[in-house]
Amino acid sequence: MTDGLPALSFSISSLTLIGMLAVITYTAYGMSVMPLNLIKGTRSVAYERLENTEDIDEVEHQIENLKSK
C-alpha cells in the first residue's frame, strides 16, 4: 500500500524544484531588464511633441475663453 508513496513524493518534489527554478529565472530576467526599460523609455519624440502641442492648444483655448468673459 505504501509502495507508491516514495514515487509520488519524488514526483511532487521534482515538479516543485522545476517550478522554483522557472520562477527564479523569470524573476532574475525581469529584474535585470527593468532598469534598462526605465532608462530607454517607451514614448517616442513624435508622440511627446503631439502631446505638448495638444496641451498648448488647450491652454490657448482656455485663455481665449477667459479673455472673452
XYZ file of C-alpha atoms in Angstrom:
69
model
C 0.000 0.000 0.000
C 2.876 2.413 0.652
C 4.848 1.310 -2.398
C 3.780 4.357 -4.403
C 4.416 6.942 -1.687
C 8.150 7.427 -2.429
C 7.429 7.728 -6.165
C 4.665 10.264 -5.555
C 6.877 12.220 -3.172
C 9.720 12.253 -5.697
C 7.373 13.412 -8.482
C 5.975 16.259 -6.413
C 9.451 17.304 -5.260
C 10.778 17.238 -8.826
C 7.899 19.385 -10.128
C 8.365 21.811 -7.240
C 12.080 22.129 -7.993
C 11.437 22.731 -11.698
C 8.783 25.324 -10.853
C 11.038 27.164 -8.424
C 13.891 27.236 -10.954
C 11.480 28.668 -13.539
C 10.265 31.351 -11.118
C 13.819 32.289 -10.120
C 14.911 32.534 -13.766
C 11.837 34.577 -14.743
C 12.285 36.961 -11.807
C 16.020 37.380 -12.384
C 15.449 38.220 -16.043
C 12.687 40.700 -15.196
C 14.753 42.439 -12.551
C 17.742 42.772 -14.857
C 15.714 44.133 -17.782
C 13.523 46.536 -15.791
C 16.187 49.253 -15.265
C 17.073 49.137 -18.946
C 13.432 49.618 -19.929
C 13.141 52.522 -17.498
C 16.203 54.190 -18.995
C 15.148 53.530 -22.577
C 11.573 54.704 -22.103
C 8.616 53.785 -24.239
C 7.433 57.061 -25.728
C 8.683 58.446 -28.980
C 9.662 62.051 -29.622
C 6.832 62.486 -32.127
C 4.280 61.351 -29.538
C 5.690 63.737 -26.933
C 5.613 66.625 -29.401
C 1.991 65.868 -30.342
C 1.001 65.675 -26.704
C 2.689 69.008 -25.936
C 1.033 70.649 -28.944
C -2.370 69.443 -27.770
C -1.681 70.808 -24.269
C -0.623 74.181 -25.707
C -3.769 74.348 -27.859
C -5.932 73.579 -24.834
C -4.284 76.295 -22.729
C -4.640 78.833 -25.548
C -8.323 77.933 -25.840
C -8.772 78.455 -22.094
C -7.008 81.834 -22.328
C -9.339 82.908 -25.146
C -12.361 81.855 -23.086
C -11.140 83.871 -20.106
C -10.455 86.934 -22.265
C -13.913 86.782 -23.811
C -15.555 86.841 -20.372
